[in-house]
């Protein structure tokens, strides 16, 4: 399914930036650790020089926790270990009561962030910055081995596939229930996506979702998976997640009718637009386009997806700083509307959200050219 970066370990070993990283780490240590904020300037007291040991030890402890927590799955393919606590309904960024559809194991955490964290831990260990704290080459090897298992096996548990004809029928049924047009375009291939979560018995909750953006930003899916993922997600709602109002974070067309009302345009984590999720996908697409191991067909799909995404981001630029927004359907289009101000909305939205300032760094592909 996914690899840690297209076999870039050799590149990292010869990358002069590794020496720069090492120098910055030890220079920062003399000023109080990994942070360079407290230098004694501007009235800020200089921190204790012994803090480097504390910072390094704490980071090493965290990395050991990541490796230890992921070992049951990595060694014996036992259940995903990054699950929602018993009695709780939320366990990742979709933190509303219905955000995971009652699921226990979220795709973003188990399918992407767990292997990504392991790969990152391995890179830190290879860099040599934490050797004195026991994060050495043996740790790097163990983390890479665990990461490979998670990246290969965990996403498969979330895989949902619908034959084209069945997917079209299900999308039309949702369109009827939501008062949308039913003259949807035919599909020329099956619909494939990763479920938003698994339930307590390990069964996928088949809600299409925008968390594929995490995979694009942190992993390197193979070309076939990449194309299938984008073909499904970039379809217009209710077939996929795209709309004139923006990229929706969920589509329950392929879920049971009883689950669908929990993911409509009135729900906090339903068929609504979260500004930072659009930025996440944009950054992920840019990262994938920087790869050199993808065939021309995959790159063409990536560029088309990037163009389509930035078209809707630009069209809703006046809402970019908001936490999220919803939509209404009028005159053949999805029209963006504020979330939380309409009768029936199940929550409220912040008019300004700090993480939505991410567009200061995530720029359109033609910016600066």
PDB file of C-alpha atoms in Angstrom, residues 57-245:
ATOM      1  CA  UNK A  57      15.013  12.132  27.416  1.00  0.00           C
ATOM      2  CA  UNK A  58      11.373  13.131  27.082  1.00  0.00           C
ATOM      3  CA  UNK A  59      11.482  12.861  23.309  1.00  0.00           C
ATOM      4  CA  UNK A  60      13.148   9.458  23.553  1.00  0.00           C
ATOM      5  CA  UNK A  61      10.484   8.353  26.018  1.00  0.00           C
ATOM      6  CA  UNK A  62       7.787   9.443  23.597  1.00  0.00           C
ATOM      7  CA  UNK A  63       9.387   7.560  20.709  1.00  0.00           C
ATOM      8  CA  UNK A  64       9.636   4.408  22.807  1.00  0.00           C
ATOM      9  CA  UNK A  65       5.971   4.744  23.662  1.00  0.00           C
ATOM     10  CA  UNK A  66       5.067   4.997  19.956  1.00  0.00           C
ATOM     11  CA  UNK A  67       7.089   1.907  19.113  1.00  0.00           C
ATOM     12  CA  UNK A  68       5.783  -0.060  22.084  1.00  0.00           C
ATOM     13  CA  UNK A  69       2.140   0.851  21.504  1.00  0.00           C
ATOM     14  CA  UNK A  70       2.299  -0.242  17.877  1.00  0.00           C
ATOM     15  CA  UNK A  71       4.081  -3.563  18.458  1.00  0.00           C
ATOM     16  CA  UNK A  72       1.018  -5.825  18.960  1.00  0.00           C
ATOM     17  CA  UNK A  73      -0.236  -5.017  15.476  1.00  0.00           C
ATOM     18  CA  UNK A  74       3.210  -4.941  13.899  1.00  0.00           C
ATOM     19  CA  UNK A  75       4.209  -8.330  15.281  1.00  0.00           C
ATOM     20  CA  UNK A  76       1.001 -10.341  15.123  1.00  0.00           C
ATOM     21  CA  UNK A  77      -1.548  -8.254  13.196  1.00  0.00           C
ATOM     22  CA  UNK A  78      -3.623  -7.962  16.329  1.00  0.00           C
ATOM     23  CA  UNK A  79      -6.311  -5.301  16.495  1.00  0.00           C
ATOM     24  CA  UNK A  80      -5.333  -1.719  15.750  1.00  0.00           C
ATOM     25  CA  UNK A  81      -4.068  -0.416  19.047  1.00  0.00           C
ATOM     26  CA  UNK A  82      -4.901   3.259  18.539  1.00  0.00           C
ATOM     27  CA  UNK A  83      -8.543   3.041  19.527  1.00  0.00           C
ATOM     28  CA  UNK A  84     -11.092   5.306  21.146  1.00  0.00           C
ATOM     29  CA  UNK A  85     -11.212   4.846  24.902  1.00  0.00           C
ATOM     30  CA  UNK A  86     -14.018   2.629  26.204  1.00  0.00           C
ATOM     31  CA  UNK A  87     -17.157   4.660  26.752  1.00  0.00           C
ATOM     32  CA  UNK A  88     -15.970   7.490  24.512  1.00  0.00           C
ATOM     33  CA  UNK A  89     -17.179   8.315  20.997  1.00  0.00           C
ATOM     34  CA  UNK A  90     -14.363  10.542  19.776  1.00  0.00           C
ATOM     35  CA  UNK A  91     -10.673   9.839  19.363  1.00  0.00           C
ATOM     36  CA  UNK A  92      -9.227  11.931  16.560  1.00  0.00           C
ATOM     37  CA  UNK A  93      -9.815  15.346  15.008  1.00  0.00           C
ATOM     38  CA  UNK A  94     -13.420  14.323  14.221  1.00  0.00           C
ATOM     39  CA  UNK A  95     -14.231  14.918  17.862  1.00  0.00           C
ATOM     40  CA  UNK A  96     -18.008  15.325  17.739  1.00  0.00           C
ATOM     41  CA  UNK A  97     -20.163  12.517  19.114  1.00  0.00           C
ATOM     42  CA  UNK A  98     -21.027  11.291  15.598  1.00  0.00           C
ATOM     43  CA  UNK A  99     -17.776  12.166  13.812  1.00  0.00           C
ATOM     44  CA  UNK A 100     -16.617   8.558  13.548  1.00  0.00           C
ATOM     45  CA  UNK A 101     -20.095   7.119  13.116  1.00  0.00           C
ATOM     46  CA  UNK A 102     -19.779   5.177  16.350  1.00  0.00           C
ATOM     47  CA  UNK A 103     -16.441   3.727  15.287  1.00  0.00           C
ATOM     48  CA  UNK A 104     -13.622   2.808  17.637  1.00  0.00           C
ATOM     49  CA  UNK A 105     -10.594   2.854  15.337  1.00  0.00           C
ATOM     50  CA  UNK A 106     -10.216   5.885  13.088  1.00  0.00           C
ATOM     51  CA  UNK A 107      -8.623   5.639   9.665  1.00  0.00           C
ATOM     52  CA  UNK A 108      -6.535   8.772  10.077  1.00  0.00           C
ATOM     53  CA  UNK A 109      -4.854   7.513  13.256  1.00  0.00           C
ATOM     54  CA  UNK A 110      -4.411   3.845  12.374  1.00  0.00           C
ATOM     55  CA  UNK A 111      -4.142   3.960   8.596  1.00  0.00           C
ATOM     56  CA  UNK A 112      -1.822   6.952   8.342  1.00  0.00           C
ATOM     57  CA  UNK A 113      -0.593   8.627  11.510  1.00  0.00           C
ATOM     58  CA  UNK A 114       0.615   5.440  13.226  1.00  0.00           C
ATOM     59  CA  UNK A 115       2.907   4.361  10.358  1.00  0.00           C
ATOM     60  CA  UNK A 116       3.910   7.976   9.702  1.00  0.00           C
ATOM     61  CA  UNK A 117       4.933   8.388  13.355  1.00  0.00           C
ATOM     62  CA  UNK A 118       6.996   5.209  13.160  1.00  0.00           C
ATOM     63  CA  UNK A 119       8.752   6.335   9.997  1.00  0.00           C
ATOM     64  CA  UNK A 120       9.479   9.713  11.615  1.00  0.00           C
ATOM     65  CA  UNK A 121      10.832   8.000  14.722  1.00  0.00           C
ATOM     66  CA  UNK A 122      13.099   5.887  12.523  1.00  0.00           C
ATOM     67  CA  UNK A 123      14.422   8.979  10.754  1.00  0.00           C
ATOM     68  CA  UNK A 124      15.185  10.660  14.084  1.00  0.00           C
ATOM     69  CA  UNK A 125      17.026   7.552  15.224  1.00  0.00           C
ATOM     70  CA  UNK A 126      19.015   7.364  11.978  1.00  0.00           C
ATOM     71  CA  UNK A 127      19.975  11.005  12.352  1.00  0.00           C
ATOM     72  CA  UNK A 128      21.933  10.204  15.491  1.00  0.00           C
ATOM     73  CA  UNK A 129      20.574  13.104  17.516  1.00  0.00           C
ATOM     74  CA  UNK A 130      19.198  10.888  20.278  1.00  0.00           C
ATOM     75  CA  UNK A 131      21.820   8.134  20.464  1.00  0.00           C
ATOM     76  CA  UNK A 132      22.837   9.141  23.988  1.00  0.00           C
ATOM     77  CA  UNK A 133      19.224   8.518  25.044  1.00  0.00           C
ATOM     78  CA  UNK A 134      19.145   5.014  23.587  1.00  0.00           C
ATOM     79  CA  UNK A 135      17.426   5.900  20.303  1.00  0.00           C
ATOM     80  CA  UNK A 136      19.981   4.205  18.087  1.00  0.00           C
ATOM     81  CA  UNK A 137      20.221   2.236  14.851  1.00  0.00           C
ATOM     82  CA  UNK A 138      18.584  -0.808  16.450  1.00  0.00           C
ATOM     83  CA  UNK A 139      15.622   1.370  17.382  1.00  0.00           C
ATOM     84  CA  UNK A 140      15.533   2.754  13.824  1.00  0.00           C
ATOM     85  CA  UNK A 141      15.426  -0.749  12.355  1.00  0.00           C
ATOM     86  CA  UNK A 142      12.618  -1.813  14.697  1.00  0.00           C
ATOM     87  CA  UNK A 143      10.602   1.328  13.943  1.00  0.00           C
ATOM     88  CA  UNK A 144      11.009   0.901  10.187  1.00  0.00           C
ATOM     89  CA  UNK A 145       9.940  -2.724  10.353  1.00  0.00           C
ATOM     90  CA  UNK A 146       6.852  -1.834  12.391  1.00  0.00           C
ATOM     91  CA  UNK A 147       6.052   1.080  10.092  1.00  0.00           C
ATOM     92  CA  UNK A 148       6.192  -1.136   7.015  1.00  0.00           C
ATOM     93  CA  UNK A 149       3.673  -3.541   8.535  1.00  0.00           C
ATOM     94  CA  UNK A 150       1.315  -0.746   9.599  1.00  0.00           C
ATOM     95  CA  UNK A 151       1.538   1.027   6.240  1.00  0.00           C
ATOM     96  CA  UNK A 152       0.890  -2.198   4.344  1.00  0.00           C
ATOM     97  CA  UNK A 153      -1.715  -3.889   6.524  1.00  0.00           C
ATOM     98  CA  UNK A 154      -3.677  -1.265   8.462  1.00  0.00           C
ATOM     99  CA  UNK A 155      -5.202   0.593   5.471  1.00  0.00           C
ATOM    100  CA  UNK A 156      -6.484  -2.715   4.094  1.00  0.00           C
ATOM    101  CA  UNK A 157      -8.725  -3.079   7.124  1.00  0.00           C
ATOM    102  CA  UNK A 158     -10.477   0.176   6.199  1.00  0.00           C
ATOM    103  CA  UNK A 159     -10.792  -0.520   2.475  1.00  0.00           C
ATOM    104  CA  UNK A 160     -14.293  -0.162   1.033  1.00  0.00           C
ATOM    105  CA  UNK A 161     -15.094  -1.123  -2.538  1.00  0.00           C
ATOM    106  CA  UNK A 162     -18.388  -0.633  -4.331  1.00  0.00           C
ATOM    107  CA  UNK A 163     -19.051  -1.868  -7.889  1.00  0.00           C
ATOM    108  CA  UNK A 164     -19.779   1.080 -10.137  1.00  0.00           C
ATOM    109  CA  UNK A 165     -23.456   0.250 -10.659  1.00  0.00           C
ATOM    110  CA  UNK A 166     -24.102  -0.263  -6.956  1.00  0.00           C
ATOM    111  CA  UNK A 167     -22.235   2.911  -6.029  1.00  0.00           C
ATOM    112  CA  UNK A 168     -24.291   4.911  -8.517  1.00  0.00           C
ATOM    113  CA  UNK A 169     -27.542   3.535  -7.106  1.00  0.00           C
ATOM    114  CA  UNK A 170     -26.497   4.334  -3.531  1.00  0.00           C
ATOM    115  CA  UNK A 171     -25.438   7.856  -4.458  1.00  0.00           C
ATOM    116  CA  UNK A 172     -28.760   8.422  -6.231  1.00  0.00           C
ATOM    117  CA  UNK A 173     -30.633   7.228  -3.150  1.00  0.00           C
ATOM    118  CA  UNK A 174     -28.787   9.775  -1.010  1.00  0.00           C
ATOM    119  CA  UNK A 175     -29.500  12.458  -3.592  1.00  0.00           C
ATOM    120  CA  UNK A 176     -33.214  11.717  -3.326  1.00  0.00           C
ATOM    121  CA  UNK A 177     -33.154  11.932   0.477  1.00  0.00           C
ATOM    122  CA  UNK A 178     -31.279  15.249   0.395  1.00  0.00           C
ATOM    123  CA  UNK A 179     -33.265  16.832  -2.429  1.00  0.00           C
ATOM    124  CA  UNK A 180     -30.359  16.807  -4.881  1.00  0.00           C
ATOM    125  CA  UNK A 181     -30.507  16.001  -8.603  1.00  0.00           C
ATOM    126  CA  UNK A 182     -30.422  12.288  -9.389  1.00  0.00           C
ATOM    127  CA  UNK A 183     -29.050  12.555 -12.936  1.00  0.00           C
ATOM    128  CA  UNK A 184     -25.569  11.605 -11.823  1.00  0.00           C
ATOM    129  CA  UNK A 185     -22.850  10.782 -14.356  1.00  0.00           C
ATOM    130  CA  UNK A 186     -22.103   7.089 -14.932  1.00  0.00           C
ATOM    131  CA  UNK A 187     -19.032   5.623 -13.269  1.00  0.00           C
ATOM    132  CA  UNK A 188     -16.424   3.869 -15.375  1.00  0.00           C
ATOM    133  CA  UNK A 189     -14.815   2.039 -12.446  1.00  0.00           C
ATOM    134  CA  UNK A 190     -15.529   0.818  -8.938  1.00  0.00           C
ATOM    135  CA  UNK A 191     -15.591   3.274  -6.061  1.00  0.00           C
ATOM    136  CA  UNK A 192     -12.711   2.656  -3.649  1.00  0.00           C
ATOM    137  CA  UNK A 193     -12.003   4.525  -0.430  1.00  0.00           C
ATOM    138  CA  UNK A 194     -10.965   4.038   3.183  1.00  0.00           C
ATOM    139  CA  UNK A 195     -13.738   3.971   5.762  1.00  0.00           C
ATOM    140  CA  UNK A 196     -13.765   6.767   8.300  1.00  0.00           C
ATOM    141  CA  UNK A 197     -13.365   4.180  11.078  1.00  0.00           C
ATOM    142  CA  UNK A 198     -13.753   0.558  12.129  1.00  0.00           C
ATOM    143  CA  UNK A 199     -16.334  -0.462  14.683  1.00  0.00           C
ATOM    144  CA  UNK A 200     -15.480  -2.416  17.813  1.00  0.00           C
ATOM    145  CA  UNK A 201     -15.536  -5.684  15.848  1.00  0.00           C
ATOM    146  CA  UNK A 202     -13.194  -4.390  13.175  1.00  0.00           C
ATOM    147  CA  UNK A 203     -15.851  -3.791  10.507  1.00  0.00           C
ATOM    148  CA  UNK A 204     -15.496  -0.714   8.275  1.00  0.00           C
ATOM    149  CA  UNK A 205     -17.967   2.127   8.755  1.00  0.00           C
ATOM    150  CA  UNK A 206     -18.282   2.978   5.050  1.00  0.00           C
ATOM    151  CA  UNK A 207     -18.308   6.757   5.160  1.00  0.00           C
ATOM    152  CA  UNK A 208     -16.097   8.321   2.491  1.00  0.00           C
ATOM    153  CA  UNK A 209     -13.931  11.019   4.037  1.00  0.00           C
ATOM    154  CA  UNK A 210     -11.305  13.658   3.457  1.00  0.00           C
ATOM    155  CA  UNK A 211      -8.692  11.984   5.665  1.00  0.00           C
ATOM    156  CA  UNK A 212      -7.041  10.628   2.536  1.00  0.00           C
ATOM    157  CA  UNK A 213      -5.251  13.985   2.681  1.00  0.00           C
ATOM    158  CA  UNK A 214      -3.214  12.677   5.618  1.00  0.00           C
ATOM    159  CA  UNK A 215      -2.018   9.748   3.503  1.00  0.00           C
ATOM    160  CA  UNK A 216      -0.968  12.063   0.683  1.00  0.00           C
ATOM    161  CA  UNK A 217       0.943  14.345   3.047  1.00  0.00           C
ATOM    162  CA  UNK A 218       2.671  11.746   5.223  1.00  0.00           C
ATOM    163  CA  UNK A 219       2.993   8.542   3.167  1.00  0.00           C
ATOM    164  CA  UNK A 220       3.783   7.460  -0.389  1.00  0.00           C
ATOM    165  CA  UNK A 221       0.851   5.371  -1.671  1.00  0.00           C
ATOM    166  CA  UNK A 222       1.603   3.275  -4.724  1.00  0.00           C
ATOM    167  CA  UNK A 223       0.361   4.554  -8.067  1.00  0.00           C
ATOM    168  CA  UNK A 224      -2.693   2.278  -8.299  1.00  0.00           C
ATOM    169  CA  UNK A 225      -3.911   3.149  -4.811  1.00  0.00           C
ATOM    170  CA  UNK A 226      -3.254   6.825  -5.432  1.00  0.00           C
ATOM    171  CA  UNK A 227      -5.307   6.882  -8.623  1.00  0.00           C
ATOM    172  CA  UNK A 228      -8.198   4.907  -7.119  1.00  0.00           C
ATOM    173  CA  UNK A 229      -8.244   7.159  -4.055  1.00  0.00           C
ATOM    174  CA  UNK A 230      -8.370  10.375  -6.072  1.00  0.00           C
ATOM    175  CA  UNK A 231     -10.839   9.037  -8.625  1.00  0.00           C
ATOM    176  CA  UNK A 232     -13.348   8.420  -5.835  1.00  0.00           C
ATOM    177  CA  UNK A 233     -12.728  11.421  -3.579  1.00  0.00           C
ATOM    178  CA  UNK A 234     -12.651  13.985  -6.387  1.00  0.00           C
ATOM    179  CA  UNK A 235     -16.059  12.996  -7.766  1.00  0.00           C
ATOM    180  CA  UNK A 236     -18.839  15.521  -7.248  1.00  0.00           C
ATOM    181  CA  UNK A 237     -21.038  14.925  -4.214  1.00  0.00           C
ATOM    182  CA  UNK A 238     -22.943  12.646  -3.627  1.00  0.00           C
ATOM    183  CA  UNK A 239     -20.626  10.339  -5.585  1.00  0.00           C
ATOM    184  CA  UNK A 240     -17.519  11.820  -3.993  1.00  0.00           C
ATOM    185  CA  UNK A 241     -16.508  14.759  -1.828  1.00  0.00           C
ATOM    186  CA  UNK A 242     -16.213  17.669  -4.249  1.00  0.00           C
ATOM    187  CA  UNK A 243     -18.680  20.526  -4.548  1.00  0.00           C
ATOM    188  CA  UNK A 244     -18.694  24.156  -5.643  1.00  0.00           C
ATOM    189  CA  UNK A 245     -18.787  25.028  -1.924  1.00  0.00           C
TER     190      UNK A 245
END
